[in-house]
Amino acid sequence: MTRVLAASAVIVDDVGRVLLVQRGHEPEKGHWSVPGGHVEEGETFAEAARREVLEETGLHVEIGDELWAVEVPYDEYGVFEIHDFAATVVGGTLQAGDDADDVRWASDADLDSLPLTKGLATYLRRSGAMSRR
């Protein structure tokens, strides 16, 4: 089975909302997730997370601690090994770009009404990421 290395960033604003992107491609096209994607050859997970945030949201971020790592199987795509990092916005202008159909800030309550990627709400809540400001 193919292993796909990926990295994402959890960005939380001053009122505890998390930045989400609506996926523009499979797997899980149309679902909301934190910004992230494939690790390119020669990149660290943190470097990939920083690059993906810029490509998908237009924001420059400082990458912090790794919050969690998870393996997510997608039948025809293989297993994604995803490393998620805390991140802080340091510049840029928020706009959907690259393979994101939309971007938005979401409160904890919003997580229950949005179609999220597999397990995202659980990981966000378990990590306490949305309460860190």
Coordinates of N, CA, C and O in Angstrom, one line a residue:
M1 N 0.8 -1.2 0.0 CA 0.0 0.0 0.0 C 0.9 1.2 0.0 O 1.9 1.3 0.7
T2 N 0.5 2.2 -0.8 CA 1.3 3.5 -0.9 C 1.2 4.3 0.4 O 0.1 4.5 0.9
R3 N 2.3 4.8 0.9 CA 2.3 5.7 2.0 C 2.5 7.1 1.5 O 3.5 7.4 0.8
V4 N 1.6 8.1 1.8 CA 1.7 9.5 1.4 C 2.1 10.3 2.6 O 1.3 10.3 3.6
L5 N 3.2 11.0 2.6 CA 3.5 11.9 3.7 C 2.9 13.2 3.5 O 2.9 13.8 2.4
A6 N 2.3 13.8 4.6 CA 1.5 15.0 4.5 C 1.7 15.8 5.8 O 2.1 15.2 6.8
A7 N 1.5 17.1 5.7 CA 1.6 18.0 6.9 C 0.5 19.0 6.8 O 0.2 19.5 5.7
S8 N 0.1 19.4 8.0 CA -1.0 20.4 8.1 C -0.7 21.4 9.2 O 0.1 21.1 10.1
A9 N -1.4 22.5 9.2 CA -1.2 23.5 10.2 C -2.5 23.9 10.9 O -3.5 24.0 10.2
V10 N -2.5 23.9 12.2 CA -3.7 24.3 13.0 C -3.5 25.8 13.4 O -2.6 26.1 14.2
I11 N -4.3 26.7 12.8 CA -4.1 28.1 13.0 C -5.4 28.6 13.8 O -6.5 28.4 13.3
V12 N -5.2 29.2 14.9 CA -6.3 29.6 15.8 C -6.2 31.1 15.9 O -5.1 31.6 16.2
D13 N -7.3 31.8 15.8 CA -7.3 33.3 15.9 C -7.5 33.7 17.4 O -7.6 32.8 18.3
D14 N -7.6 35.0 17.6 CA -7.6 35.5 19.0 C -8.9 35.2 19.8 O -9.0 35.3 21.0
V15 N -9.9 34.7 19.0 CA -11.2 34.4 19.7 C -11.4 32.9 19.7 O -12.5 32.4 20.0
G16 N -10.4 32.1 19.4 CA -10.5 30.6 19.5 C -11.1 29.9 18.3 O -11.4 28.7 18.4
R17 N -11.1 30.6 17.1 CA -11.6 29.9 15.9 C -10.4 29.3 15.2 O -9.4 29.9 15.1
V18 N -10.7 28.2 14.5 CA -9.6 27.6 13.7 C -9.8 27.9 12.2 O -11.0 28.0 11.8
L19 N -8.8 28.0 11.5 CA -8.8 28.3 10.1 C -9.0 27.0 9.3 O -8.2 26.0 9.5
L20 N -10.1 26.9 8.5 CA -10.4 25.7 7.7 C -10.3 26.1 6.3 O -10.7 27.2 5.9
V21 N -10.0 25.1 5.5 CA -10.0 25.2 4.0 C -11.0 24.1 3.5 O -11.0 23.0 4.0
Q22 N -11.7 24.4 2.5 CA -12.6 23.4 1.8 C -11.8 22.8 0.7 O -11.3 23.4 -0.2
R23 N -11.6 21.5 0.8 CA -10.8 20.7 -0.1 C -11.3 20.8 -1.5 O -12.5 20.5 -1.8
G24 N -10.4 21.1 -2.4 CA -10.8 21.2 -3.8 C -10.6 20.0 -4.7 O -10.9 19.9 -5.8
H25 N -9.9 19.0 -4.0 CA -9.5 17.8 -4.7 C -9.7 16.6 -3.8 O -9.8 16.7 -2.6
E26 N -9.8 15.4 -4.4 CA -9.9 14.2 -3.7 C -8.5 13.9 -3.0 O -7.5 14.4 -3.6
P27 N -8.4 13.2 -1.9 CA -9.6 12.6 -1.2 C -10.4 13.6 -0.4 O -9.8 14.6 0.0
E28 N -11.6 13.3 -0.2 CA -12.5 14.1 0.6 C -12.8 15.5 0.0 O -12.9 16.5 0.7
K29 N -12.9 15.6 -1.3 CA -13.2 16.9 -2.0 C -14.5 17.4 -1.4 O -15.5 16.7 -1.1
G30 N -14.5 18.7 -1.1 CA -15.7 19.4 -0.6 C -15.7 19.4 0.9 O -16.5 20.2 1.5
H31 N -14.9 18.6 1.6 CA -14.9 18.6 3.1 C -14.0 19.7 3.6 O -13.0 20.1 2.8
W32 N -14.2 20.1 4.8 CA -13.4 21.1 5.4 C -12.2 20.5 6.2 O -12.5 19.4 6.9
S33 N -11.1 21.1 6.2 CA -9.9 20.6 6.9 C -9.0 21.7 7.3 O -9.2 22.9 6.8
V34 N -8.0 21.5 8.0 CA -7.0 22.5 8.3 C -6.1 22.5 7.0 O -6.0 21.5 6.3
P35 N -5.5 23.6 6.7 CA -4.6 23.7 5.5 C -3.4 22.8 5.6 O -2.8 22.7 6.6
G36 N -3.2 22.1 4.5 CA -2.1 21.2 4.5 C -2.0 20.4 3.2 O -2.9 20.5 2.3
G37 N -1.0 19.5 3.0 CA -0.9 18.7 1.9 C 0.3 17.9 1.9 O 1.0 17.7 2.9
H38 N 0.7 17.4 0.7 CA 1.9 16.5 0.5 C 3.2 17.2 0.9 O 3.4 18.3 0.7
V39 N 4.1 16.3 1.4 CA 5.4 16.7 1.7 C 6.2 16.5 0.4 O 6.2 15.4 -0.1
E40 N 6.9 17.6 -0.1 CA 7.7 17.4 -1.3 C 9.1 16.9 -0.9 O 9.6 17.0 0.2
E41 N 9.8 16.3 -1.9 CA 11.1 15.7 -1.7 C 12.0 16.8 -1.1 O 12.1 17.9 -1.6
G42 N 12.7 16.4 0.0 CA 13.7 17.3 0.6 C 13.1 18.2 1.7 O 13.8 19.0 2.3
E43 N 11.8 18.3 1.8 CA 11.1 19.1 2.8 C 10.9 18.4 4.1 O 10.7 17.2 4.1
T44 N 11.0 19.1 5.2 CA 10.6 18.5 6.5 C 9.0 18.7 6.6 O 8.4 19.4 5.8
F45 N 8.5 18.0 7.5 CA 7.0 18.1 7.7 C 6.6 19.6 8.0 O 5.7 20.1 7.5
A46 N 7.4 20.3 8.9 CA 7.1 21.7 9.2 C 7.2 22.6 8.0 O 6.4 23.5 7.8
E47 N 8.3 22.4 7.2 CA 8.4 23.2 6.0 C 7.2 23.0 5.0 O 6.7 23.9 4.4
A48 N 6.8 21.7 4.9 CA 5.6 21.4 4.1 C 4.4 22.1 4.6 O 3.6 22.7 3.8
A49 N 4.2 22.1 5.9 CA 3.0 22.7 6.5 C 3.0 24.2 6.2 O 2.0 24.8 5.8
R50 N 4.2 24.9 6.3 CA 4.3 26.3 6.1 C 4.0 26.6 4.6 O 3.2 27.5 4.3
R51 N 4.5 25.9 3.7 CA 4.3 26.1 2.3 C 2.8 25.9 1.9 O 2.2 26.7 1.2
E52 N 2.2 24.8 2.4 CA 0.9 24.5 2.1 C -0.1 25.6 2.6 O -1.1 25.9 1.9
V53 N 0.2 26.1 3.8 CA -0.7 27.2 4.3 C -0.6 28.4 3.3 O -1.7 28.9 3.0
L54 N 0.5 28.8 2.9 CA 0.7 29.9 2.0 C -0.1 29.6 0.7 O -0.8 30.5 0.2
E55 N 0.1 28.4 0.1 CA -0.5 28.1 -1.2 C -2.0 28.1 -1.1 O -2.7 28.5 -2.0
E56 N -2.6 27.6 0.1 CA -4.0 27.4 0.2 C -4.8 28.6 0.8 O -6.0 28.7 0.6
T57 N -4.1 29.4 1.5 CA -4.7 30.5 2.2 C -4.2 31.9 2.0 O -4.8 32.9 2.4
G58 N -3.0 32.0 1.4 CA -2.4 33.3 1.2 C -1.7 33.8 2.5 O -1.2 35.0 2.5
L59 N -1.7 33.1 3.6 CA -1.1 33.5 4.8 C 0.3 33.0 5.0 O 0.6 31.8 4.7
H60 N 1.1 33.8 5.6 CA 2.5 33.4 6.0 C 2.4 33.0 7.5 O 1.7 33.8 8.3
V61 N 2.9 31.9 7.9 CA 2.8 31.4 9.3 C 4.2 31.0 9.8 O 5.1 30.7 9.1
E62 N 4.2 31.1 11.1 CA 5.4 30.6 11.9 C 4.9 29.2 12.4 O 3.8 29.2 13.0
I63 N 5.6 28.2 12.2 CA 5.2 26.8 12.6 C 5.7 26.6 14.0 O 6.9 26.9 14.3
G64 N 4.9 26.1 14.9 CA 5.2 25.8 16.3 C 5.3 24.3 16.5 O 5.8 23.5 15.6
D65 N 4.9 23.8 17.6 CA 5.0 22.4 18.0 C 4.1 21.5 17.2 O 3.0 21.9 16.8
E66 N 4.5 20.3 17.1 CA 3.7 19.3 16.4 C 2.6 18.9 17.4 O 2.9 18.6 18.6
L67 N 1.4 18.9 17.0 CA 0.2 18.6 17.9 C -0.1 17.2 17.9 O -0.5 16.6 18.9
W68 N -0.1 16.5 16.7 CA -0.3 15.1 16.6 C 0.1 14.6 15.2 O 0.4 15.4 14.3
A69 N 0.2 13.3 15.1 CA 0.5 12.6 13.9 C -0.5 11.5 13.8 O -0.9 10.9 14.8
V70 N -1.0 11.3 12.6 CA -2.1 10.3 12.4 C -1.9 9.6 11.0 O -1.4 10.2 10.1
E71 N -2.3 8.3 11.0 CA -2.4 7.6 9.7 C -3.8 7.5 9.3 O -4.7 7.0 10.1
V72 N -4.2 7.9 8.1 CA -5.5 7.9 7.6 C -5.5 7.1 6.3 O -4.9 7.5 5.3
P73 N -6.2 5.9 6.3 CA -6.3 5.1 5.0 C -7.4 5.7 4.1 O -8.5 6.0 4.5
Y74 N -7.0 5.8 2.8 CA -8.0 6.2 1.8 C -7.8 5.1 0.7 O -6.7 5.0 0.1
D75 N -8.8 4.2 0.5 CA -8.7 3.0 -0.3 C -7.8 3.2 -1.5 O -6.8 2.6 -1.7
E76 N -8.2 4.0 -2.5 CA -7.5 4.1 -3.8 C -6.3 5.0 -3.7 O -5.5 5.0 -4.6
Y77 N -6.1 5.7 -2.6 CA -4.9 6.6 -2.5 C -3.8 6.1 -1.6 O -2.8 6.7 -1.6
G78 N -4.1 5.1 -0.8 CA -3.1 4.5 0.1 C -3.3 5.1 1.5 O -4.4 5.5 1.9
V79 N -2.3 5.1 2.3 CA -2.3 5.6 3.7 C -1.6 6.9 3.7 O -0.5 7.0 3.3
F80 N -2.3 7.9 4.3 CA -1.7 9.2 4.5 C -1.2 9.3 5.9 O -1.9 9.0 6.8
E81 N 0.1 9.6 6.0 CA 0.7 9.9 7.3 C 0.8 11.4 7.4 O 1.6 12.0 6.8
I82 N -0.1 11.9 8.3 CA -0.3 13.3 8.4 C 0.3 13.8 9.8 O -0.1 13.3 10.8
H83 N 1.1 14.9 9.7 CA 1.7 15.5 10.9 C 1.1 16.9 11.0 O 1.2 17.7 10.0
D84 N 0.4 17.2 12.1 CA -0.3 18.5 12.3 C 0.5 19.4 13.3 O 0.8 18.9 14.4
F85 N 0.7 20.6 12.9 CA 1.5 21.5 13.7 C 0.7 22.7 14.1 O -0.2 23.2 13.3
A86 N 0.9 23.3 15.3 CA 0.4 24.6 15.7 C 1.1 25.6 14.8 O 2.2 25.5 14.5
A87 N 0.4 26.7 14.4 CA 0.9 27.7 13.6 C 0.3 29.1 14.0 O -0.8 29.1 14.4
T88 N 1.1 30.1 13.8 CA 0.7 31.5 14.1 C 0.9 32.3 12.8 O 1.9 32.3 12.1
V89 N -0.2 33.1 12.5 CA -0.1 34.0 11.3 C 0.9 35.1 11.6 O 0.8 35.8 12.6
V90 N 1.8 35.4 10.6 CA 2.7 36.5 10.7 C 2.6 37.4 9.5 O 3.3 38.4 9.5
G91 N 1.7 37.2 8.6 CA 1.5 38.1 7.5 C 0.6 37.5 6.4 O 0.1 36.4 6.5
G92 N 0.4 38.2 5.3 CA -0.4 37.7 4.2 C -1.8 38.2 4.3 O -2.2 38.9 5.2
T93 N -2.6 37.9 3.3 CA -4.0 38.2 3.2 C -4.8 36.9 2.9 O -4.5 36.2 2.0
L94 N -5.8 36.7 3.8 CA -6.6 35.4 3.7 C -7.4 35.4 2.4 O -8.1 36.3 2.1
Q95 N -7.1 34.3 1.6 CA -7.9 34.1 0.4 C -7.7 32.6 0.0 O -6.6 32.1 0.2
A96 N -8.7 32.0 -0.5 CA -8.6 30.6 -1.0 C -7.7 30.6 -2.2 O -7.8 31.5 -3.1
G97 N -6.8 29.7 -2.3 CA -5.9 29.6 -3.4 C -5.6 28.1 -3.7 O -6.0 27.2 -2.9
D98 N -4.8 27.9 -4.7 CA -4.3 26.6 -5.0 C -5.4 25.6 -5.1 O -6.4 25.7 -5.9
D99 N -5.4 24.5 -4.2 CA -6.4 23.5 -4.3 C -7.5 23.6 -3.3 O -8.3 22.7 -3.0
A100 N -7.7 24.8 -2.7 CA -8.8 25.1 -1.7 C -9.9 25.8 -2.4 O -9.7 26.8 -3.1
D101 N -11.1 25.3 -2.3 CA -12.3 25.9 -2.9 C -12.8 27.1 -2.1 O -13.4 28.0 -2.6
D102 N -12.5 27.1 -0.7 CA -12.9 28.2 0.1 C -12.1 28.1 1.4 O -11.5 27.1 1.7
V103 N -12.1 29.2 2.2 CA -11.4 29.3 3.5 C -12.4 30.0 4.4 O -13.2 30.8 4.0
R104 N -12.3 29.6 5.7 CA -13.2 30.2 6.7 C -12.6 30.0 8.1 O -11.9 29.0 8.3
W105 N -13.0 30.9 9.0 CA -12.7 30.6 10.4 C -13.9 29.9 11.0 O -15.1 30.2 10.7
A106 N -13.7 28.9 11.9 CA -14.7 28.1 12.4 C -14.6 28.0 14.0 O -13.5 27.7 14.5
S107 N -15.7 28.2 14.7 CA -15.7 28.0 16.1 C -15.8 26.5 16.4 O -16.1 25.7 15.6
D108 N -15.7 26.2 17.7 CA -15.8 24.8 18.1 C -17.2 24.3 17.8 O -17.4 23.2 17.3
A109 N -18.2 25.2 18.0 CA -19.6 24.8 17.7 C -19.8 24.5 16.2 O -20.5 23.6 15.8
D110 N -19.1 25.3 15.3 CA -19.2 25.1 13.9 C -18.7 23.7 13.5 O -19.1 23.1 12.4
L111 N -17.8 23.1 14.2 CA -17.2 21.8 13.9 C -18.3 20.7 13.8 O -18.1 19.7 13.0
D112 N -19.4 20.9 14.5 CA -20.4 19.9 14.5 C -21.4 20.0 13.3 O -22.1 19.1 13.0
S113 N -21.3 21.1 12.6 CA -22.3 21.3 11.5 C -21.6 21.3 10.1 O -22.3 21.3 9.1
L114 N -20.3 21.3 10.1 CA -19.6 21.3 8.8 C -19.1 19.9 8.5 O -18.8 19.1 9.3
P115 N -19.1 19.6 7.2 CA -18.6 18.3 6.7 C -17.1 18.3 6.8 O -16.4 18.9 6.0
L116 N -16.5 17.8 7.9 CA -15.1 17.8 8.1 C -14.4 16.5 7.6 O -15.0 15.5 7.4
T117 N -13.1 16.6 7.4 CA -12.3 15.4 7.0 C -12.3 14.4 8.2 O -12.5 14.8 9.3
K118 N -12.0 13.2 7.9 CA -12.1 12.1 8.9 C -11.3 12.4 10.2 O -10.2 12.7 10.2
G119 N -12.1 12.4 11.3 CA -11.5 12.6 12.6 C -11.0 13.9 13.0 O -10.5 14.1 14.1
L120 N -11.2 15.0 12.1 CA -10.6 16.3 12.4 C -11.1 16.9 13.7 O -10.4 17.3 14.6
A121 N -12.4 16.9 13.9 CA -13.0 17.5 15.1 C -12.5 16.8 16.4 O -12.1 17.5 17.3
T122 N -12.4 15.5 16.3 CA -11.9 14.8 17.5 C -10.4 15.2 17.8 O -10.1 15.5 19.0
Y123 N -9.6 15.3 16.8 CA -8.2 15.7 17.0 C -8.1 17.1 17.5 O -7.3 17.4 18.4
L124 N -8.8 18.0 16.9 CA -8.8 19.4 17.4 C -9.2 19.5 18.8 O -8.6 20.2 19.6
R125 N -10.3 18.8 19.2 CA -10.7 18.9 20.6 C -9.8 18.2 21.6 O -9.6 18.8 22.7
R126 N -9.3 17.1 21.2 CA -8.4 16.3 22.1 C -7.1 17.1 22.4 O -6.6 17.1 23.5
S127 N -6.6 17.8 21.3 CA -5.4 18.5 21.5 C -5.5 19.8 22.3 O -4.5 20.3 22.7
G128 N -6.7 20.3 22.4 CA -6.9 21.6 23.1 C -6.4 22.7 22.2 O -6.3 23.9 22.7
A129 N -6.2 22.5 20.9 CA -5.6 23.5 20.0 C -6.5 24.8 20.0 O -5.9 25.9 19.9
M130 N -7.8 24.6 20.0 CA -8.7 25.8 19.8 C -8.7 26.6 21.1 O -9.2 27.7 21.0
S131 N -8.3 26.1 22.2 CA -8.3 26.9 23.4 C -6.9 27.6 23.7 O -6.8 28.4 24.6
R132 N -5.9 27.3 22.8 CA -4.6 27.9 22.9 C -4.6 29.2 22.2 O -4.9 29.3 21.0
R133 N -4.4 30.3 22.9 CA -4.3 31.6 22.2 C -3.1 32.4 22.7 O -2.6 32.3 23.7

